[in-house]
mmCIF file of C-alpha atoms and ligand atoms in Angstrom:
data_model
loop_
_atom_site.group_PDB
_atom_site.id
_atom_site.type_symbol
_atom_site.label_atom_id
_atom_site.label_comp_id
_atom_site.label_asym_id
_atom_site.label_seq_id
_atom_site.Cartn_x
_atom_site.Cartn_y
_atom_site.Cartn_z
ATOM 1 C CA UNK A 131 -22.235 9.740 -11.115
ATOM 2 C CA UNK A 132 -19.270 12.497 -11.317
ATOM 3 C CA UNK A 133 -19.957 15.770 -12.810
ATOM 4 C CA UNK A 134 -16.483 16.459 -13.413
ATOM 5 C CA UNK A 135 -15.163 15.326 -17.155
ATOM 6 C CA UNK A 136 -11.237 14.604 -17.554
ATOM 7 C CA UNK A 137 -9.650 16.816 -20.125
ATOM 8 C CA UNK A 138 -7.368 14.560 -21.620
ATOM 9 C CA UNK A 139 -3.981 15.573 -23.387
ATOM 10 C CA UNK A 140 -1.764 13.099 -24.643
ATOM 11 C CA UNK A 141 2.209 13.020 -24.081
ATOM 12 C CA UNK A 142 3.814 14.335 -27.713
ATOM 13 C CA UNK A 143 6.925 13.029 -25.965
ATOM 14 C CA UNK A 144 5.597 9.732 -25.345
ATOM 15 C CA UNK A 145 8.504 7.039 -24.926
ATOM 16 C CA UNK A 146 9.199 4.648 -27.884
ATOM 17 C CA UNK A 147 8.262 1.539 -27.358
ATOM 18 C CA UNK A 148 11.572 0.237 -27.773
ATOM 19 C CA UNK A 149 12.421 2.516 -24.710
ATOM 20 C CA UNK A 150 9.297 1.170 -22.717
ATOM 21 C CA UNK A 151 10.496 -2.327 -23.313
ATOM 22 C CA UNK A 152 13.745 -1.926 -22.052
ATOM 23 C CA UNK A 153 12.016 -0.301 -18.512
ATOM 24 C CA UNK A 154 9.610 -3.251 -18.643
ATOM 25 C CA UNK A 155 12.586 -5.958 -19.085
ATOM 26 C CA UNK A 156 13.657 -4.619 -15.367
ATOM 27 C CA UNK A 157 11.129 -2.576 -13.736
ATOM 28 C CA UNK A 158 12.488 -2.763 -9.982
ATOM 29 C CA UNK A 159 9.618 -0.998 -7.787
ATOM 30 C CA UNK A 160 8.608 2.320 -8.150
ATOM 31 C CA UNK A 161 11.634 3.981 -9.929
ATOM 32 C CA UNK A 162 10.258 4.657 -13.351
ATOM 33 C CA UNK A 163 7.069 5.888 -14.014
ATOM 34 C CA UNK A 164 4.606 5.770 -17.085
ATOM 35 C CA UNK A 165 3.862 8.703 -19.704
ATOM 36 C CA UNK A 166 0.592 10.281 -18.318
ATOM 37 C CA UNK A 167 -0.639 11.375 -15.108
ATOM 38 C CA UNK A 168 -3.670 12.618 -13.558
ATOM 39 C CA UNK A 169 -4.414 15.523 -11.982
ATOM 40 C CA UNK A 170 -7.499 17.377 -9.977
ATOM 41 C CA UNK A 171 -7.946 20.565 -7.913
ATOM 42 C CA UNK A 172 -9.719 21.247 -5.119
ATOM 43 C CA UNK A 173 -10.699 24.885 -3.722
ATOM 44 C CA UNK A 174 -12.756 25.669 -0.894
ATOM 45 C CA UNK A 175 -16.366 26.915 -1.875
ATOM 46 C CA UNK A 176 -15.818 25.548 -5.429
ATOM 47 C CA UNK A 177 -15.194 22.202 -4.956
ATOM 48 C CA UNK A 178 -13.121 19.540 -7.452
ATOM 49 C CA UNK A 179 -12.372 21.055 -10.711
ATOM 50 C CA UNK A 180 -9.977 20.735 -14.002
ATOM 51 C CA UNK A 181 -9.938 17.299 -13.848
ATOM 52 C CA UNK A 182 -7.342 16.397 -16.663
ATOM 53 C CA UNK A 183 -4.849 13.553 -17.872
ATOM 54 C CA UNK A 184 -1.794 15.336 -19.097
ATOM 55 C CA UNK A 185 1.747 13.974 -19.898
ATOM 56 C CA UNK A 186 3.999 12.854 -16.654
ATOM 57 C CA UNK A 187 6.106 15.776 -15.747
ATOM 58 C CA UNK A 188 7.631 17.989 -12.837
ATOM 59 C CA UNK A 189 5.335 20.159 -10.930
ATOM 60 C CA UNK A 190 6.140 24.082 -10.119
ATOM 61 C CA UNK A 191 5.286 24.478 -6.583
ATOM 62 C CA UNK A 192 5.680 27.707 -4.160
ATOM 63 C CA UNK A 193 8.272 27.022 -1.481
ATOM 64 C CA UNK A 194 5.800 27.706 0.759
ATOM 65 C CA UNK A 195 3.206 25.473 -0.356
ATOM 66 C CA UNK A 196 1.823 23.673 2.877
ATOM 67 C CA UNK A 197 2.670 20.134 2.144
ATOM 68 C CA UNK A 198 6.615 20.779 2.041
ATOM 69 C CA UNK A 199 5.841 22.318 5.596
ATOM 70 C CA UNK A 200 2.978 20.658 7.822
ATOM 71 C CA UNK A 201 2.890 17.195 5.780
ATOM 72 C CA UNK A 202 -0.845 17.502 5.007
ATOM 73 C CA UNK A 203 -0.768 14.352 2.261
ATOM 74 C CA UNK A 204 -2.348 11.383 2.015
ATOM 75 C CA UNK A 205 -2.150 8.413 -0.596
ATOM 76 C CA UNK A 206 -3.111 4.846 -2.086
ATOM 77 C CA UNK A 207 -1.139 2.140 -3.683
ATOM 78 C CA UNK A 208 -2.619 -0.412 -5.604
ATOM 79 C CA UNK A 209 -1.724 -2.364 -8.616
ATOM 80 C CA UNK A 210 -3.447 -2.973 -12.158
ATOM 81 C CA UNK A 211 -2.846 -6.850 -13.315
ATOM 82 C CA UNK A 212 -2.658 -8.052 -16.915
ATOM 83 C CA UNK A 213 -4.669 -11.191 -16.984
ATOM 84 C CA UNK A 214 -3.684 -14.097 -19.388
ATOM 85 C CA UNK A 215 -6.774 -13.267 -21.859
ATOM 86 C CA UNK A 216 -5.215 -10.058 -22.043
ATOM 87 C CA UNK A 217 -7.588 -7.844 -20.107
ATOM 88 C CA UNK A 218 -6.075 -5.275 -17.388
ATOM 89 C CA UNK A 219 -7.987 -5.294 -14.117
ATOM 90 C CA UNK A 220 -7.500 -3.889 -10.601
ATOM 91 C CA UNK A 221 -8.060 -5.541 -7.165
ATOM 92 C CA UNK A 222 -11.029 -3.859 -5.435
ATOM 93 C CA UNK A 223 -10.398 -0.349 -6.076
ATOM 94 C CA UNK A 224 -13.519 0.808 -4.179
ATOM 95 C CA UNK A 225 -12.280 -0.152 -1.248
ATOM 96 C CA UNK A 226 -8.950 2.073 -1.909
ATOM 97 C CA UNK A 227 -11.416 4.688 -2.636
ATOM 98 C CA UNK A 228 -13.185 4.291 0.619
ATOM 99 C CA UNK A 229 -9.881 4.085 2.633
ATOM 100 C CA UNK A 230 -8.591 6.799 0.570
ATOM 101 C CA UNK A 231 -11.611 9.104 2.295
ATOM 102 C CA UNK A 232 -11.017 7.962 5.597
ATOM 103 C CA UNK A 233 -7.261 8.771 5.505
ATOM 104 C CA UNK A 234 -8.408 12.262 3.872
ATOM 105 C CA UNK A 235 -11.058 12.709 6.928
ATOM 106 C CA UNK A 236 -8.494 12.493 9.533
ATOM 107 C CA UNK A 237 -5.861 14.964 7.689
ATOM 108 C CA UNK A 238 -8.754 17.347 7.069
ATOM 109 C CA UNK A 239 -8.667 17.334 3.576
ATOM 110 C CA UNK A 240 -11.390 17.129 1.064
ATOM 111 C CA UNK A 241 -12.740 13.496 0.192
ATOM 112 C CA UNK A 242 -12.788 12.516 -3.460
ATOM 113 C CA UNK A 243 -15.820 10.898 -4.686
ATOM 114 C CA UNK A 244 -15.284 7.502 -5.043
ATOM 115 C CA UNK A 245 -16.438 7.231 -8.397
ATOM 116 C CA UNK A 246 -13.958 9.720 -9.369
ATOM 117 C CA UNK A 247 -11.607 8.106 -7.825
ATOM 118 C CA UNK A 248 -11.650 4.777 -9.739
ATOM 119 C CA UNK A 249 -12.246 6.664 -13.187
ATOM 120 C CA UNK A 250 -8.983 8.459 -12.681
ATOM 121 C CA UNK A 251 -7.245 5.170 -12.560
ATOM 122 C CA UNK A 252 -8.990 3.739 -15.498
ATOM 123 C CA UNK A 253 -8.150 6.640 -17.257
ATOM 124 C CA UNK A 254 -4.476 6.784 -16.732
ATOM 125 C CA UNK A 255 -4.444 2.750 -17.005
ATOM 126 C CA UNK A 256 -6.359 2.959 -20.732
ATOM 127 C CA UNK A 257 -3.865 5.803 -21.556
ATOM 128 C CA UNK A 258 -0.688 3.750 -20.411
ATOM 129 C CA UNK A 259 -1.951 0.648 -20.951
ATOM 130 C CA UNK A 260 1.171 -0.928 -22.865
ATOM 131 C CA UNK A 261 3.054 -0.027 -19.492
ATOM 132 C CA UNK A 262 1.647 -2.470 -18.028
ATOM 133 C CA UNK A 263 3.539 -5.676 -17.681
ATOM 134 C CA UNK A 264 3.186 -9.154 -19.226
ATOM 135 C CA UNK A 265 5.960 -11.016 -17.287
ATOM 136 C CA UNK A 266 4.212 -12.804 -14.442
ATOM 137 C CA UNK A 267 4.301 -11.363 -11.136
ATOM 138 C CA UNK A 268 4.926 -7.928 -12.339
ATOM 139 C CA UNK A 269 2.431 -5.420 -12.413
ATOM 140 C CA UNK A 270 1.825 -1.393 -12.916
ATOM 141 C CA UNK A 271 1.502 -0.278 -9.183
ATOM 142 C CA UNK A 272 -0.852 3.345 -9.269
ATOM 143 C CA UNK A 273 -0.076 5.938 -6.457
ATOM 144 C CA UNK A 274 -3.093 8.253 -6.266
ATOM 145 C CA UNK A 275 -2.418 10.879 -3.813
ATOM 146 C CA UNK A 276 -3.418 14.294 -2.251
ATOM 147 C CA UNK A 277 -1.343 17.142 -1.431
ATOM 148 C CA UNK A 278 -2.330 20.650 0.347
ATOM 149 C CA UNK A 279 -1.681 23.564 -2.035
ATOM 150 C CA UNK A 280 -2.153 26.471 -0.223
ATOM 151 C CA UNK A 281 0.522 29.157 -0.035
ATOM 152 C CA UNK A 282 1.421 30.483 3.603
ATOM 153 C CA UNK A 283 3.191 29.105 6.577
ATOM 154 C CA UNK A 284 -0.127 29.888 9.333
ATOM 155 C CA UNK A 285 -1.028 27.005 10.738
ATOM 156 C CA UNK A 286 -4.365 27.775 12.725
ATOM 157 C CA UNK A 287 -6.292 26.338 9.687
ATOM 158 C CA UNK A 288 -5.831 23.403 7.169
ATOM 159 C CA UNK A 289 -5.430 24.387 3.611
ATOM 160 C CA UNK A 290 -7.979 25.769 1.610
ATOM 161 C CA UNK A 291 -6.603 24.237 -1.908
ATOM 162 C CA UNK A 292 -5.504 20.925 -2.635
ATOM 163 C CA UNK A 293 -4.227 18.708 -5.885
ATOM 164 C CA UNK A 294 -5.372 15.214 -6.288
ATOM 165 C CA UNK A 295 -2.974 13.144 -8.621
ATOM 166 C CA UNK A 296 -2.235 9.536 -10.044
ATOM 167 C CA UNK A 297 0.752 8.199 -11.510
ATOM 168 C CA UNK A 298 1.792 4.925 -12.315
ATOM 169 C CA UNK A 299 4.857 2.875 -12.122
ATOM 170 C CA UNK A 300 5.847 -0.766 -13.640
ATOM 171 C CA UNK A 301 7.079 -2.913 -11.275
ATOM 172 C CA UNK A 302 8.345 -6.119 -10.322
ATOM 173 C CA UNK A 303 7.815 -7.430 -6.690
ATOM 174 C CA UNK A 304 8.765 -5.354 -3.967
ATOM 175 C CA UNK A 305 11.375 -7.403 -2.292
ATOM 176 C CA UNK A 306 13.807 -8.274 -5.109
ATOM 177 C CA UNK A 307 14.516 -11.666 -3.994
ATOM 178 C CA UNK A 308 11.374 -13.285 -4.992
ATOM 179 C CA UNK A 309 9.456 -15.098 -1.901
ATOM 180 C CA UNK A 310 12.224 -15.552 0.150
ATOM 181 C CA UNK A 311 11.596 -15.374 3.820
ATOM 182 C CA UNK A 312 12.375 -11.897 5.561
ATOM 183 C CA UNK A 313 14.020 -11.171 8.953
ATOM 184 C CA UNK A 314 12.374 -8.671 11.025
ATOM 185 C CA UNK A 315 13.453 -6.327 13.826
ATOM 186 C CA UNK A 316 11.128 -5.585 17.054
ATOM 187 C CA UNK A 317 11.193 -1.595 17.258
ATOM 188 C CA UNK A 318 11.036 -1.231 20.999
ATOM 189 C CA UNK A 319 12.574 2.329 20.738
ATOM 190 C CA UNK A 320 10.221 3.869 18.345
ATOM 191 C CA UNK A 321 6.428 4.149 18.061
ATOM 192 C CA UNK A 322 4.866 4.361 14.772
ATOM 193 C CA UNK A 323 1.097 5.061 16.137
ATOM 194 C CA UNK A 324 -0.865 5.903 19.292
ATOM 195 C CA UNK A 325 -4.536 5.957 20.119
ATOM 196 C CA UNK A 326 -6.177 9.137 18.118
ATOM 197 C CA UNK A 327 -3.083 9.613 16.012
ATOM 198 C CA UNK A 328 -2.952 8.979 12.305
ATOM 199 C CA UNK A 329 -2.051 5.510 12.483
ATOM 200 C CA UNK A 330 -5.066 4.277 10.659
ATOM 201 C CA UNK A 331 -4.668 7.102 7.829
ATOM 202 C CA UNK A 332 -2.199 6.252 4.885
ATOM 203 C CA UNK A 333 -0.367 9.125 5.305
ATOM 204 C CA UNK A 334 3.200 10.547 4.258
ATOM 205 C CA UNK A 335 3.703 11.525 7.864
ATOM 206 C CA UNK A 336 3.402 7.930 9.117
ATOM 207 C CA UNK A 337 6.402 6.870 6.760
ATOM 208 C CA UNK A 338 8.408 9.952 7.645
ATOM 209 C CA UNK A 339 8.706 9.105 11.255
ATOM 210 C CA UNK A 340 9.203 5.547 10.472
ATOM 211 C CA UNK A 341 12.682 5.915 8.742
ATOM 212 C CA UNK A 342 14.766 5.664 11.195
ATOM 213 C CA UNK A 343 13.571 2.597 12.641
ATOM 214 C CA UNK A 344 13.719 0.895 9.318
ATOM 215 C CA UNK A 345 17.461 2.241 9.292
ATOM 216 C CA UNK A 346 17.853 0.778 12.728
ATOM 217 C CA UNK A 347 16.593 -2.685 11.149
ATOM 218 C CA UNK A 348 18.877 -2.910 8.535
ATOM 219 C CA UNK A 349 21.725 -2.090 10.881
ATOM 220 C CA UNK A 350 20.557 -5.080 12.702
ATOM 221 C CA UNK A 351 20.747 -7.194 9.499
ATOM 222 C CA UNK A 352 16.911 -7.227 9.147
ATOM 223 C CA UNK A 353 14.610 -6.407 6.436
ATOM 224 C CA UNK A 354 11.482 -4.673 7.956
ATOM 225 C CA UNK A 355 10.431 -3.370 11.423
ATOM 226 C CA UNK A 356 7.412 -4.652 13.362
ATOM 227 C CA UNK A 357 5.751 -2.131 15.162
ATOM 228 C CA UNK A 358 4.523 -2.871 18.450
ATOM 229 C CA UNK A 359 1.716 -0.992 20.697
ATOM 230 C CA UNK A 360 2.894 2.744 21.693
ATOM 231 C CA UNK A 361 2.381 2.047 25.759
ATOM 232 C CA UNK A 362 4.299 -1.237 26.598
ATOM 233 C CA UNK A 363 5.904 -2.060 23.160
ATOM 234 C CA UNK A 364 4.658 -5.518 23.348
ATOM 235 C CA UNK A 365 1.884 -6.135 21.553
ATOM 236 C CA UNK A 366 2.165 -6.578 17.838
ATOM 237 C CA UNK A 367 0.697 -4.168 15.279
ATOM 238 C CA UNK A 368 1.883 -4.357 11.745
ATOM 239 C CA UNK A 369 4.839 -4.108 9.294
ATOM 240 C CA UNK A 370 4.430 0.079 8.339
ATOM 241 C CA UNK A 371 3.599 -1.513 4.957
ATOM 242 C CA UNK A 372 2.633 -4.635 5.690
ATOM 243 C CA UNK A 373 -0.448 -6.032 7.973
ATOM 244 C CA UNK A 374 0.821 -9.661 9.834
ATOM 245 C CA UNK A 375 -0.741 -12.952 9.880
ATOM 246 C CA UNK A 376 0.345 -15.701 12.578
ATOM 247 C CA UNK A 377 -0.358 -19.355 11.461
ATOM 248 C CA UNK A 378 -1.179 -21.389 13.837
ATOM 249 C CA UNK A 379 -1.718 -24.938 12.340
ATOM 250 C CA UNK A 380 -4.830 -24.085 9.968
ATOM 251 C CA UNK A 381 -5.705 -21.177 11.805
ATOM 252 C CA UNK A 382 -4.529 -17.515 10.858
ATOM 253 C CA UNK A 383 -4.677 -14.910 13.612
ATOM 254 C CA UNK A 384 -3.952 -11.149 12.381
ATOM 255 C CA UNK A 385 -3.654 -8.123 15.205
ATOM 256 C CA UNK A 386 -7.095 -6.089 15.388
ATOM 257 C CA UNK A 387 -7.654 -2.976 13.870
ATOM 258 C CA UNK A 388 -7.696 -0.818 17.490
ATOM 259 C CA UNK A 389 -7.098 2.414 15.351
ATOM 260 C CA UNK A 390 -3.294 2.592 15.049
ATOM 261 C CA UNK A 391 -3.022 -0.109 12.322
ATOM 262 C CA UNK A 392 -3.276 0.630 8.658
ATOM 263 C CA UNK A 393 -6.361 -1.418 7.449
ATOM 264 C CA UNK A 394 -5.019 -3.438 4.834
ATOM 265 C CA UNK A 395 -7.051 -4.427 1.619
ATOM 266 C CA UNK A 396 -4.914 -7.619 1.176
ATOM 267 C CA UNK A 397 -5.607 -8.269 5.144
ATOM 268 C CA UNK A 398 -9.035 -8.160 4.667
ATOM 269 C CA UNK A 399 -8.971 -10.195 1.576
ATOM 270 C CA UNK A 400 -7.265 -13.023 3.318
ATOM 271 C CA UNK A 401 -9.479 -12.893 6.594
ATOM 272 C CA UNK A 402 -12.365 -13.090 3.857
ATOM 273 C CA UNK A 403 -10.921 -15.990 1.724
ATOM 274 C CA UNK A 404 -9.206 -18.157 4.247
ATOM 275 C CA UNK A 405 -12.530 -20.344 4.683
ATOM 276 C CA UNK A 406 -12.423 -20.908 0.693
ATOM 277 C CA UNK A 407 -8.902 -22.785 1.590
ATOM 278 C CA UNK A 408 -10.072 -24.578 4.463
ATOM 279 C CA UNK A 409 -8.365 -22.339 6.804
ATOM 280 C CA UNK A 410 -10.233 -20.288 9.735
ATOM 281 C CA UNK A 411 -9.041 -16.836 10.127
ATOM 282 C CA UNK A 412 -9.490 -14.113 13.222
ATOM 283 C CA UNK A 413 -8.433 -11.297 14.579
ATOM 284 C CA UNK A 414 -6.617 -11.392 17.621
ATOM 285 C CA UNK A 415 -4.076 -9.770 19.880
ATOM 286 C CA UNK A 416 -0.491 -11.384 20.294
ATOM 287 C CA UNK A 417 2.680 -10.033 22.462
ATOM 288 C CA UNK A 418 6.153 -10.410 21.708
ATOM 289 C CA UNK A 419 6.562 -13.083 24.483
ATOM 290 C CA UNK A 420 3.693 -14.943 22.970
ATOM 291 C CA UNK A 421 5.164 -15.042 19.702
ATOM 292 C CA UNK A 422 8.638 -16.096 20.711
ATOM 293 C CA UNK A 423 7.243 -18.639 22.960
ATOM 294 C CA UNK A 424 4.780 -20.109 20.329
ATOM 295 C CA UNK A 425 7.561 -20.578 18.124
ATOM 296 C CA UNK A 426 9.427 -22.321 20.342
ATOM 297 C CA UNK A 427 6.714 -24.836 21.576
ATOM 298 C CA UNK A 428 5.670 -25.479 17.781
ATOM 299 C CA UNK A 429 2.502 -23.820 18.242
ATOM 300 C CA UNK A 430 3.260 -21.171 15.796
ATOM 301 C CA UNK A 431 4.302 -22.667 12.655
ATOM 302 C CA UNK A 432 4.287 -19.858 10.221
ATOM 303 C CA UNK A 433 4.222 -16.188 10.012
ATOM 304 C CA UNK A 434 3.721 -13.920 7.136
ATOM 305 C CA UNK A 435 3.504 -10.147 6.235
ATOM 306 C CA UNK A 436 0.851 -8.769 3.465
ATOM 307 C CA UNK A 437 0.337 -5.826 1.659
ATOM 308 C CA UNK A 438 -0.418 -4.965 -1.936
ATOM 309 C CA UNK A 439 3.493 -4.304 -2.688
ATOM 310 C CA UNK A 440 4.824 -7.220 -0.474
ATOM 311 C CA UNK A 441 1.607 -9.419 -1.698
ATOM 312 C CA UNK A 442 2.213 -12.401 0.402
ATOM 313 C CA UNK A 443 5.740 -12.571 2.139
ATOM 314 C CA UNK A 444 7.014 -15.170 4.661
ATOM 315 C CA UNK A 445 8.689 -13.974 7.640
ATOM 316 C CA UNK A 446 11.648 -16.424 8.625
ATOM 317 C CA UNK A 447 13.146 -14.617 11.841
ATOM 318 C CA UNK A 448 12.801 -12.419 14.412
ATOM 319 C CA UNK A 449 15.005 -10.173 16.219
ATOM 320 C CA UNK A 450 14.951 -7.340 18.814
ATOM 321 C CA UNK A 451 17.364 -5.479 21.418
ATOM 322 C CA UNK A 452 17.270 -8.534 23.721
ATOM 323 C CA UNK A 453 15.867 -11.551 21.916
ATOM 324 C CA UNK A 454 16.295 -13.323 18.713
ATOM 325 C CA UNK A 455 14.321 -16.464 16.989
ATOM 326 C CA UNK A 456 13.364 -18.425 14.043
ATOM 327 C CA UNK A 457 10.070 -19.041 12.808
ATOM 328 C CA UNK A 458 9.501 -22.767 12.059
ATOM 329 C CA UNK A 459 12.702 -23.706 10.048
ATOM 330 C CA UNK A 460 12.861 -20.229 8.891
ATOM 331 C CA UNK A 461 11.893 -20.952 5.201
ATOM 332 C CA UNK A 462 8.481 -20.085 3.338
ATOM 333 C CA UNK A 463 5.759 -22.431 5.098
ATOM 334 C CA UNK A 464 3.283 -24.334 2.912
ATOM 335 C CA UNK A 465 0.390 -22.257 4.492
ATOM 336 C CA UNK A 466 1.927 -18.945 3.428
ATOM 337 C CA UNK A 467 2.856 -19.886 -0.052
ATOM 338 C CA UNK A 468 -1.120 -21.179 -0.440
ATOM 339 C CA UNK A 469 -2.677 -18.301 0.416
ATOM 340 C CA UNK A 470 0.027 -16.501 -1.659
ATOM 341 C CA UNK A 471 -0.806 -18.221 -4.826
ATOM 342 C CA UNK A 472 -4.732 -17.674 -4.101
ATOM 343 C CA UNK A 473 -4.348 -14.455 -3.874
ATOM 344 C CA UNK A 474 -2.157 -14.216 -6.892
ATOM 345 C CA UNK A 475 -4.542 -16.575 -8.585
ATOM 346 C CA UNK A 476 -7.328 -14.235 -8.118
ATOM 347 C CA UNK A 477 -5.566 -11.050 -8.962
ATOM 348 C CA UNK A 478 -4.273 -12.676 -12.507
ATOM 349 C CA UNK A 479 -7.245 -14.051 -13.212
ATOM 350 C CA UNK A 480 -6.010 -18.210 -13.091
ATOM 351 C CA UNK A 481 -8.245 -18.462 -10.298
ATOM 352 C CA UNK A 482 -12.028 -17.982 -9.597
ATOM 353 C CA UNK A 483 -12.809 -14.747 -8.051
ATOM 354 C CA UNK A 484 -15.908 -15.898 -6.044
ATOM 355 C CA UNK A 485 -16.035 -12.204 -3.829
ATOM 356 C CA UNK A 486 -16.077 -10.200 -7.377
ATOM 357 C CA UNK A 487 -13.225 -8.312 -6.265
ATOM 358 C CA UNK A 488 -11.757 -8.084 -10.044
ATOM 359 C CA UNK A 489 -12.322 -4.796 -11.852
ATOM 360 C CA UNK A 490 -11.708 -4.673 -15.011
ATOM 361 C CA UNK A 491 -10.278 -1.733 -16.503
ATOM 362 C CA UNK A 492 -9.793 -2.662 -20.166
HETATM 363 C C1 PLP B 795 -0.363 0.333 2.525
HETATM 364 C C2 PLP B 795 -0.558 -0.060 3.695
HETATM 365 C C3 PLP B 795 -0.550 -1.672 4.320
HETATM 366 C C4 PLP B 795 -0.969 -2.496 3.297
HETATM 367 O O1 PLP B 795 -2.634 -2.193 2.970
HETATM 368 P P1 PLP B 795 -2.844 -3.086 1.679
HETATM 369 O O2 PLP B 795 -4.038 -2.200 1.153
HETATM 370 O O3 PLP B 795 -3.063 -4.488 1.838
HETATM 371 O O4 PLP B 795 -1.778 -2.911 0.442
HETATM 372 C C5 PLP B 795 -0.269 -2.341 5.417
HETATM 373 N N1 PLP B 795 0.356 -0.960 6.349
HETATM 374 C C6 PLP B 795 0.572 0.061 6.029
HETATM 375 C C7 PLP B 795 1.141 1.323 7.315
HETATM 376 C C8 PLP B 795 0.698 0.723 5.015
HETATM 377 O O5 PLP B 795 0.393 1.858 4.488
#
């Protein structure tokens, strides 16, 4: 068990029930934060110390703090769901804890004991339980992260001091439009990740490098970027915040984890529960030419993206610099919707949880 004990200080300026209800009526995604946050400091030679639950508020950091200059930062994203019986649960938080530590290791940052990670989420959700939405499909998005806090610009060494934090934000679905098929942009100009790089780590730097392509996607009338391999820009990798599945009849295929993709927990869950729905699911490589030809021949019937924020989102059409096509009839397909309903059913407790993924918080 963890030897850290959390100091708990409640927020004297917590918002009123009326103010909270106003936010919860229309929460958007990641825009408003709850009344508390978790902080734990790390010092080399001492380890993790000063664990605390405290009022949510701004940080005061020296402008020479390492994270501002060298982007030594990793994060996680998961949700707390209010189930029909009133319980509040998280979905596979230990899987997030394990991935967080894989990201930390890649960025030369200290790992956090998995039980401390889970305890930090539990404390914050318990303190701010009234912020967990009751509206169907809404949830409390949890954002754990660690930053390098050492002051100084020497780059010969990684930081020796860090801060881990958790903040929480009531959220509606990521795509405001609900379950609408998205249009995706094939990025052949930019690369998200290359072998030996940080593609498998959930770090802010990956996102910083992706914004320019996301802007290009929007300029081309698309919602999201599809990233391709770094060498040929032909093999499909992921969407930079969501993993992709290709539906061939009752077969689901998703690109393999070659080190350049983020190992989504939603992706892993779908690979695991597909058999429960009578579908087969496997990893397999696919090029953009195979994707286009598969849609033309009708062999690829649907494509969907998946992730904690996006849940399961149908992909309706694809555009690239020199090509453009529609998937099926461009609208959400039946396999996509079955997968989506199964996942939401497990998370909200309206379907059985045969794999033991639901973690009760309170
Ligand atoms: C977080 C993330 C995903 C989705 O992971 P989940 O665990 O399913 O939420 C996919 N790709 C990238 C790059 C991500 O950062």
